Short mmCIF file of C-alpha atoms in Angstrom, two decimals:
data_model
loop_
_atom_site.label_atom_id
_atom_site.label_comp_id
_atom_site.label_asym_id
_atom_site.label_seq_id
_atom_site.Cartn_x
_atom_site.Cartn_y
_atom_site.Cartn_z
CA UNK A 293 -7.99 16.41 25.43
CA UNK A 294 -5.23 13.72 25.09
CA UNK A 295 -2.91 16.14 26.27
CA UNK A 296 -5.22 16.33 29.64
CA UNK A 297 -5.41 12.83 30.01
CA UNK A 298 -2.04 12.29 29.87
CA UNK A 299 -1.68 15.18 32.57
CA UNK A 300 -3.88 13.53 34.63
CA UNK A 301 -2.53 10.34 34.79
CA UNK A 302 1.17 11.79 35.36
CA UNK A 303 -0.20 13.74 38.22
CA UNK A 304 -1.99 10.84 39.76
CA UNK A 305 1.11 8.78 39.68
CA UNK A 306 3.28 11.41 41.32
CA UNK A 307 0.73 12.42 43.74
CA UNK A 308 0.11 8.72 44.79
CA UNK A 309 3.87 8.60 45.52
CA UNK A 310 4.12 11.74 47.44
CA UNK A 311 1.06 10.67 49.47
CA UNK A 312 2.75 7.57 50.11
CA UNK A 313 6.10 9.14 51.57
CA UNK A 314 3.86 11.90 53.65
CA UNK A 315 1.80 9.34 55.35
CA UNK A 316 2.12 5.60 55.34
CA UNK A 317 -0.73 4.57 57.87
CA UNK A 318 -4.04 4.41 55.11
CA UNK A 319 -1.69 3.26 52.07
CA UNK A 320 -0.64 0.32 54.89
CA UNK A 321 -3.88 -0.22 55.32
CA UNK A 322 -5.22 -0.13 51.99
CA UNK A 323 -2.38 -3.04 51.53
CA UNK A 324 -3.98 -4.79 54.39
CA UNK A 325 -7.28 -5.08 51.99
CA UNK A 326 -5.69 -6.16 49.06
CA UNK A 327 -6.78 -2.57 47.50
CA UNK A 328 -4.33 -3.21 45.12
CA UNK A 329 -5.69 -6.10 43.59
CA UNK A 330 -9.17 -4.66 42.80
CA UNK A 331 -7.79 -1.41 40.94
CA UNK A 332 -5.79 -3.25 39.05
CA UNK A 333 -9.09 -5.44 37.96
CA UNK A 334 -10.91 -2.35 37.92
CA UNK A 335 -8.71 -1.30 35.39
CA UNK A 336 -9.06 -3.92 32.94
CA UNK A 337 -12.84 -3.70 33.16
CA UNK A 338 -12.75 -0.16 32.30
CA UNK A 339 -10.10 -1.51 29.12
CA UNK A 340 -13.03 -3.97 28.38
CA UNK A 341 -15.82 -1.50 28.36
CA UNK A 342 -13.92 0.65 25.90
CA UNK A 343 -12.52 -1.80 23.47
CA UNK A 344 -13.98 -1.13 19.80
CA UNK A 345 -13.15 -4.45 18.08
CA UNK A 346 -14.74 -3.39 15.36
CA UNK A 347 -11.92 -1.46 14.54
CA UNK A 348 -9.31 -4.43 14.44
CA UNK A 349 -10.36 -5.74 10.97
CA UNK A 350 -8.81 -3.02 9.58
CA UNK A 351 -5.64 -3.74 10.93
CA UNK A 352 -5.56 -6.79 8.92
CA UNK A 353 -4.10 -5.62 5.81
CA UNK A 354 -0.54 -4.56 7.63
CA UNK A 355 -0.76 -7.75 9.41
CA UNK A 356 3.32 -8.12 8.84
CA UNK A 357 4.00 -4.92 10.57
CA UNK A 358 1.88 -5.91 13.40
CA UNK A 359 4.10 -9.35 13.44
CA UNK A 360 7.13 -7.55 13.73
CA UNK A 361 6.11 -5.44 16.89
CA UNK A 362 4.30 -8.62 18.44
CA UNK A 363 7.65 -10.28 18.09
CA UNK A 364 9.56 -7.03 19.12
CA UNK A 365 7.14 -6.58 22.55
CA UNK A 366 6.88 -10.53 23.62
CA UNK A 367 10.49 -11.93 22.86
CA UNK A 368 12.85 -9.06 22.05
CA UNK A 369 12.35 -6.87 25.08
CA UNK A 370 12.27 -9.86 27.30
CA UNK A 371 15.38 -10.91 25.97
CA UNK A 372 17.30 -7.48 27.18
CA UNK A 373 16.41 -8.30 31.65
CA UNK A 374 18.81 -11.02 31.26
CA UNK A 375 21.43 -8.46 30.52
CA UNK A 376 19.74 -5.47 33.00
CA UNK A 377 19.83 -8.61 35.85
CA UNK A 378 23.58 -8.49 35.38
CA UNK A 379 24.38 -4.60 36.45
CA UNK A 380 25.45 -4.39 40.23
CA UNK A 381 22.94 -2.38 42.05
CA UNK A 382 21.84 -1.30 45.20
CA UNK A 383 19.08 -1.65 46.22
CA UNK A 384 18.88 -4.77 44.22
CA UNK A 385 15.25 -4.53 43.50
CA UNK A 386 15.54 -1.54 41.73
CA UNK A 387 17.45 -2.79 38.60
CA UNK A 388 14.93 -6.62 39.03
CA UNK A 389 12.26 -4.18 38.96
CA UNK A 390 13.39 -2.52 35.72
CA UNK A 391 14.33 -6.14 34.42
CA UNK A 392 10.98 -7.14 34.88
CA UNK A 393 9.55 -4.39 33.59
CA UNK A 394 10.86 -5.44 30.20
CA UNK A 395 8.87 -8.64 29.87
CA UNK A 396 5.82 -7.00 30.32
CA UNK A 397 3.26 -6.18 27.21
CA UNK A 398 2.41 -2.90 25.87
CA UNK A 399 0.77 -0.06 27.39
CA UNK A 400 -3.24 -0.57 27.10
CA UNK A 401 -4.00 3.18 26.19
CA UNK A 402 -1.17 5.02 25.84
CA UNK A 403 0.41 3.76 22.74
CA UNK A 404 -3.05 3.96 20.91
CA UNK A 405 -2.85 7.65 22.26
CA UNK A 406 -0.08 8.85 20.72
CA UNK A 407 -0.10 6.74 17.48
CA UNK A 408 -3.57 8.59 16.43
CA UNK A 409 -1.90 12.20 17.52
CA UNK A 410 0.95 10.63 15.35
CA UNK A 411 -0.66 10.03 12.38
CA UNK A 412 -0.26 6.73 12.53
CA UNK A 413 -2.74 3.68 12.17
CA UNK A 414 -5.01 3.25 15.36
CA UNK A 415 -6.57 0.25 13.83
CA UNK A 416 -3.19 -1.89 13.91
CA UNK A 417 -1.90 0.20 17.49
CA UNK A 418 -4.97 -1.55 18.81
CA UNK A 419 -4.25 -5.00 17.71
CA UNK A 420 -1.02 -5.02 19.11
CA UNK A 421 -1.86 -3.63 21.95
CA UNK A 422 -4.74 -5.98 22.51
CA UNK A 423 -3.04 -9.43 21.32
CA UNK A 424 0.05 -8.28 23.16
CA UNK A 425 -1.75 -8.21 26.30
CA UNK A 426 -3.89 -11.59 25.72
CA UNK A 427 -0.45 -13.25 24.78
CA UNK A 428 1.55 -11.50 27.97
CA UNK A 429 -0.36 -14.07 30.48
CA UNK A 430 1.20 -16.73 28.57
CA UNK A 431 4.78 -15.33 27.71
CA UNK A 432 5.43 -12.90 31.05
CA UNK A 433 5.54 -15.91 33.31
CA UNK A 434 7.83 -17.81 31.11
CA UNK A 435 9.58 -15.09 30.22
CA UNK A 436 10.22 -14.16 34.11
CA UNK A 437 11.38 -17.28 34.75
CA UNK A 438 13.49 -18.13 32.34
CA UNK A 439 15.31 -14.66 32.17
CA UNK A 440 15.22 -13.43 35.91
CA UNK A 441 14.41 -16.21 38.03
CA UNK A 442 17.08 -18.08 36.79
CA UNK A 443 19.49 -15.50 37.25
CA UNK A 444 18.41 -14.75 40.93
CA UNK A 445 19.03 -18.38 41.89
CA UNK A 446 14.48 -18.31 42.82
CA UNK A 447 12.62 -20.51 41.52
CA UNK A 448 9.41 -18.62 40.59
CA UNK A 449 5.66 -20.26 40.60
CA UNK A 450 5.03 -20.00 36.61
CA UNK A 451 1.56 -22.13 37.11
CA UNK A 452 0.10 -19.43 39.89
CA UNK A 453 1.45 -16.94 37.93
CA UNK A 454 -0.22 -17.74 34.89
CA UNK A 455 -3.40 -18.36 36.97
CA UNK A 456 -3.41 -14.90 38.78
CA UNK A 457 -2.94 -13.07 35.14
CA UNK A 458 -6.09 -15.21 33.86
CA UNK A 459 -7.84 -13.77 37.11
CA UNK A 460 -6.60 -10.67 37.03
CA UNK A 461 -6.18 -9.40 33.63
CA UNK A 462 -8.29 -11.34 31.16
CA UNK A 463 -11.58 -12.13 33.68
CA UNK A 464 -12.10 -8.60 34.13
CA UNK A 465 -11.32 -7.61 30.45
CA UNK A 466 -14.05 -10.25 29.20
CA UNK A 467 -16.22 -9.03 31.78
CA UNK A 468 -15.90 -5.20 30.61
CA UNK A 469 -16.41 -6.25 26.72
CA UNK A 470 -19.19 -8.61 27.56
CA UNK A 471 -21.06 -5.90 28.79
CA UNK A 472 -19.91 -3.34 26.52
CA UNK A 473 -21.44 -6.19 23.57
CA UNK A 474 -24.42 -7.00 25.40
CA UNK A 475 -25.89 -3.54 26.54
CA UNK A 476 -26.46 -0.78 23.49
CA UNK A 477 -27.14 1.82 26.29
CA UNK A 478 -23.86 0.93 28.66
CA UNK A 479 -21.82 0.99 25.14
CA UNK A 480 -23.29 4.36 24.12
CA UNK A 481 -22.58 5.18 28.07
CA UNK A 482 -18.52 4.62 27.84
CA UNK A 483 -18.64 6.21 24.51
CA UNK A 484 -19.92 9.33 25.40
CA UNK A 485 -18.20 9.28 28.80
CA UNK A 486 -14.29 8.10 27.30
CA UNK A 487 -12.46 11.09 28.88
CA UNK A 488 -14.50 10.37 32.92
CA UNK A 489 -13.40 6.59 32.26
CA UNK A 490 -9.75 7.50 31.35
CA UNK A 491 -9.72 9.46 34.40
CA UNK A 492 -10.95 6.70 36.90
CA UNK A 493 -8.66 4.78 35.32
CA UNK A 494 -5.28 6.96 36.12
CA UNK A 495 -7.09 7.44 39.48
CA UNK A 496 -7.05 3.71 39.92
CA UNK A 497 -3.67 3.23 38.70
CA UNK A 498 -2.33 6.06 41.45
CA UNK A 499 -3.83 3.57 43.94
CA UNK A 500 -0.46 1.46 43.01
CA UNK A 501 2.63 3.70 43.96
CA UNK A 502 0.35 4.90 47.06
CA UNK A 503 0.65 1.82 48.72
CA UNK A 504 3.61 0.34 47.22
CA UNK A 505 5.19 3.61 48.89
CA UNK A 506 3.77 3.44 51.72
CA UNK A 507 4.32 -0.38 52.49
CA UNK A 508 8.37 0.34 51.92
CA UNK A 509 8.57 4.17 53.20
CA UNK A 510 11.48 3.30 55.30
CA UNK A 511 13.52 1.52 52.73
CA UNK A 512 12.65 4.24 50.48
CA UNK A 513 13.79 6.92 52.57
CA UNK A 514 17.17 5.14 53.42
CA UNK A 515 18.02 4.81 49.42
CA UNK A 516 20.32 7.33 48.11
CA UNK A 517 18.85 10.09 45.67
CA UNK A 518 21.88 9.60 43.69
CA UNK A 519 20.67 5.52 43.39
CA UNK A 520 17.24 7.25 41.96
CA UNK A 521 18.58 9.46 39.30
CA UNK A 522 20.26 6.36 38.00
CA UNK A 523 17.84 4.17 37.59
CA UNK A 524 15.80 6.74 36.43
CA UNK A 525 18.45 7.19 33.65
CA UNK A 526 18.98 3.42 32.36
CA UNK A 527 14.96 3.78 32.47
CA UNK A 528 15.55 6.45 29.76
CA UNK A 529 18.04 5.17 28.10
CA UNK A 530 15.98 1.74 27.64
CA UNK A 531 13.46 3.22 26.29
CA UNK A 532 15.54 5.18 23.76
CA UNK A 533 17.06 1.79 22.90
CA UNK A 534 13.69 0.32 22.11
CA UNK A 535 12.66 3.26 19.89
CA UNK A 536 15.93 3.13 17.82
CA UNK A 537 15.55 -0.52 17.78
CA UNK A 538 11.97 -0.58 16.21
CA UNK A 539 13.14 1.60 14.10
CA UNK A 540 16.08 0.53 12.79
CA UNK A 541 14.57 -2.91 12.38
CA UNK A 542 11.46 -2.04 10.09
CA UNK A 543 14.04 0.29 8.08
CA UNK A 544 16.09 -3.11 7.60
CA UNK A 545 12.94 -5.69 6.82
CA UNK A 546 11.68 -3.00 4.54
CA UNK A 547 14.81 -3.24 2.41
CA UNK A 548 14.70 -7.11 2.35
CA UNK A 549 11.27 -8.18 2.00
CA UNK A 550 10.57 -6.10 -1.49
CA UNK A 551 6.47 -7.76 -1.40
CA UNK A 552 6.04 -6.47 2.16
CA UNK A 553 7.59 -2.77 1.26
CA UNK A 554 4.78 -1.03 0.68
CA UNK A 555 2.72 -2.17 4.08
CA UNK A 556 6.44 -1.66 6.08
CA UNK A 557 7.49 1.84 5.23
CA UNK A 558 3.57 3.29 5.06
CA UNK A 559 4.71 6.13 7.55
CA UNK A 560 1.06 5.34 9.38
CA UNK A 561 2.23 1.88 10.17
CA UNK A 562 5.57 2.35 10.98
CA UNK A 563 4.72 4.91 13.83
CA UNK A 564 1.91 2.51 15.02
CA UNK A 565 4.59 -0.42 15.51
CA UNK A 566 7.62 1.87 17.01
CA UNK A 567 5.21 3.64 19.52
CA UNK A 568 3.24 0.71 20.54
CA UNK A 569 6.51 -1.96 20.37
CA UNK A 570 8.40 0.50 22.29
CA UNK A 571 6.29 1.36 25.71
CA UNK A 572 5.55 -1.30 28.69
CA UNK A 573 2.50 -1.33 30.70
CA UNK A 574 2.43 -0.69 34.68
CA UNK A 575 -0.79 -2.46 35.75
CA UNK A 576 0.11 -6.12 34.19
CA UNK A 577 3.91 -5.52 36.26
CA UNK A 578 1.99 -4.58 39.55
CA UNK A 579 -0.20 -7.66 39.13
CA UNK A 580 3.17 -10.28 38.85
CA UNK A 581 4.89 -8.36 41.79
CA UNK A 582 1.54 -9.23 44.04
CA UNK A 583 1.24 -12.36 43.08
CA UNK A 584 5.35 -12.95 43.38
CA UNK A 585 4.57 -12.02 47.23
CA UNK A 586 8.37 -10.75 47.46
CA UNK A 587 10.16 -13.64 45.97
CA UNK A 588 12.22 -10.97 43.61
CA UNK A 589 12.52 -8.51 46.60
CA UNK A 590 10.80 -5.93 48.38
CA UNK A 591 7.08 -5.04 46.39
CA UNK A 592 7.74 -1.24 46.78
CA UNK A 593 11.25 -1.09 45.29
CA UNK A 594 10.41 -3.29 42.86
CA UNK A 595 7.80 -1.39 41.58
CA UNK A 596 9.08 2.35 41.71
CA UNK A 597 11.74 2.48 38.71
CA UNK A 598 8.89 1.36 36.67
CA UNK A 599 6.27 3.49 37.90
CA UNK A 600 9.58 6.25 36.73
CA UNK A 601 9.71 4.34 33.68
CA UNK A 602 6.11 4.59 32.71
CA UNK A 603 5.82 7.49 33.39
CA UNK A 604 9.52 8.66 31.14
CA UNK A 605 8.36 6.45 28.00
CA UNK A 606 5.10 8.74 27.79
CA UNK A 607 6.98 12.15 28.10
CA UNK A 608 9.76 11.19 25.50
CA UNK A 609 6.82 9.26 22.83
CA UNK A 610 4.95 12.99 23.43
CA UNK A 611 7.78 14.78 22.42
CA UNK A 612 8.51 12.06 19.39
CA UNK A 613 5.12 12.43 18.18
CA UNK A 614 5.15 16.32 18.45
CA UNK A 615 8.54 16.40 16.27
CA UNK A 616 6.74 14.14 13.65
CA UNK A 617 3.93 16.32 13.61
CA UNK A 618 5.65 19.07 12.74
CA UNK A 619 8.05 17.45 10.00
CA UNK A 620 4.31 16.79 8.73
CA UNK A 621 3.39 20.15 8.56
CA UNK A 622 6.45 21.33 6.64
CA UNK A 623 6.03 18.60 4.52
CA UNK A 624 2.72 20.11 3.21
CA UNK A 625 3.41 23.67 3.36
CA UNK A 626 6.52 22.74 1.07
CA UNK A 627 4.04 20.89 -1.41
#
């Protein structure tokens, strides 16, 4: 059923794009009515009705684990746009777009996803990914201003910024849980119905390439395929760099912090923190590039590498998991 899902929301994403290039006129006018806007609050309603909290007390045991990939997804990643901002690129907005990418938080489902089909500990995948995003409307406005606004010479608007996340992201998310808290029968609703909400979600999430294509159709068209297959590739190759990273990393802290060893090299919470650490989410970058209203470029080219990206970090994390999954069965047909 994961496997679906994940289907589903690759073919969304691809078909919103294609859509987009066929015929402009309804994804311009979806733009015209801020369509946008509402999926992506729609989105973190749906994230609200289906957060079980009651499962984050159990991540508190491996709390430095969960430290380590807070740290690795809110001010390592970050960190790297001010050295993507620094490649020569055309179009320009493709590599910003990819820069800003990296200062968003984690994915909100995907990473929980994979780590069960891993594994690895859902309990901590979902603190992470939960604090991550709660944290992001603090740190991805400062972090976007201090490493890419400052390199493009703009001065961005941190304070409206901040205020459109609040609106955006965490209104709708307190909304969704609120209800989900409040109502036994719309709890045991979502619960039953997981995969039809994961569904509408992807199908809300399609909503953003659709009309980010179809708002920049003709700059699209005029950009080089050779100009995609690049950017597509240091997409990749980012991602590969934040998996050996992770990695590496909890490999090294195991070694020198002998009292946190055991919680460190637990094979369930390493693959928790290197899957989860390791992926950005989409939804949280389309809501900056809205509110940025083209300061960093044109919204469509801005957002397309990352749409790529998203879309790359879940194909290589399925393959990832599938390889430790079957270094697990060998492991206990050998015993």
């Amino acid at each position: 059923m994961h496997l679906l899902l994940k289907c589903s929301k690759f073919e969304s994403l691809i078909g919103g794009m294609t859509l987009g290039l066929l015929d402009p006129t309804l994804g311009c006018l979806a733009h015209k009515y801020s369509l946008s806007k509402y999926s992506t609050f729609g989105i973190f309603v749906i994230s609200g009705l289906t957060l079980r909290t009651k499962e984050l007390g159990a991540a508190l045991q491996a709390w430095p684990a969960g430290l380590f990939g807070l740290g690795s997804i809110l001010l390592f990643t970050p960190f790297l746009a001010q050295f993507l901002v620094q490649i020569q690129f055309f179009p320009r907005e493709f590599i910003t777009g990819l820069a800003m990418f990296c200062c968003m938080p984690t994915t909100l489902s995907s990473g929980v996803t994979l780590t069960q089909l891993a594994g690895g500990n859902s309990a901590l995948a979902l603190a992470m990914t939960v604090i991550s995003n709660l944290l992001g409307i603090m740190f991805v406005p400062l972090s976007l201003a201090k490493y890419i606004g400052t390199g493009a010479g703009v001065s961005l608007p941190t304070k409206e910024l901040f205020r459109s996340l609040v609106n955006t992201l965490l209104v709708p998310l307190i909304l969704g849980k609120v209800a989900r808290e409040t109502s036994k029968g719309i709890a045991e609703f979502v619960d039953g119905n997981r995969q039809g909400f994961s569904v509408l979600s992807a199908v809300l999430l399609s909503l953003v390439p659709w009309i980010q294509v179809s708002r920049s159709r003709s700059l699209l068209l005029s950009v080089k395929p050779k100009a995609f297959a690049i950017i597509v590739t240091i997409g990749v190759l980012l991602h590969l760099a934040l998996l050996a990273f992770n990695a590496t990393t909890l490999q090294v802290l195991s070694c020198l912090k002998q009292k946190e060893e055991s919680v460190l090299t637990r094979k369930e919470y390493a693959r928790a923190v290197i899957l989860v650490a390791s992926q950005k989410t989409l939804p949280v970058l389309v809501a900056v590039v809205e509110q940025l209203g083209g300061a960093l470029g044109e919204s469509g080219l801005l957002v397309i590498p990352c749409v790529a990206a998203h879309i790359n970090q879940i194909i290589i994390d399925s393959i990832l998991v599938n390889w430790w999954r079957q270094r697990d069965q060998r492991s206990t047909s050998a015993k």
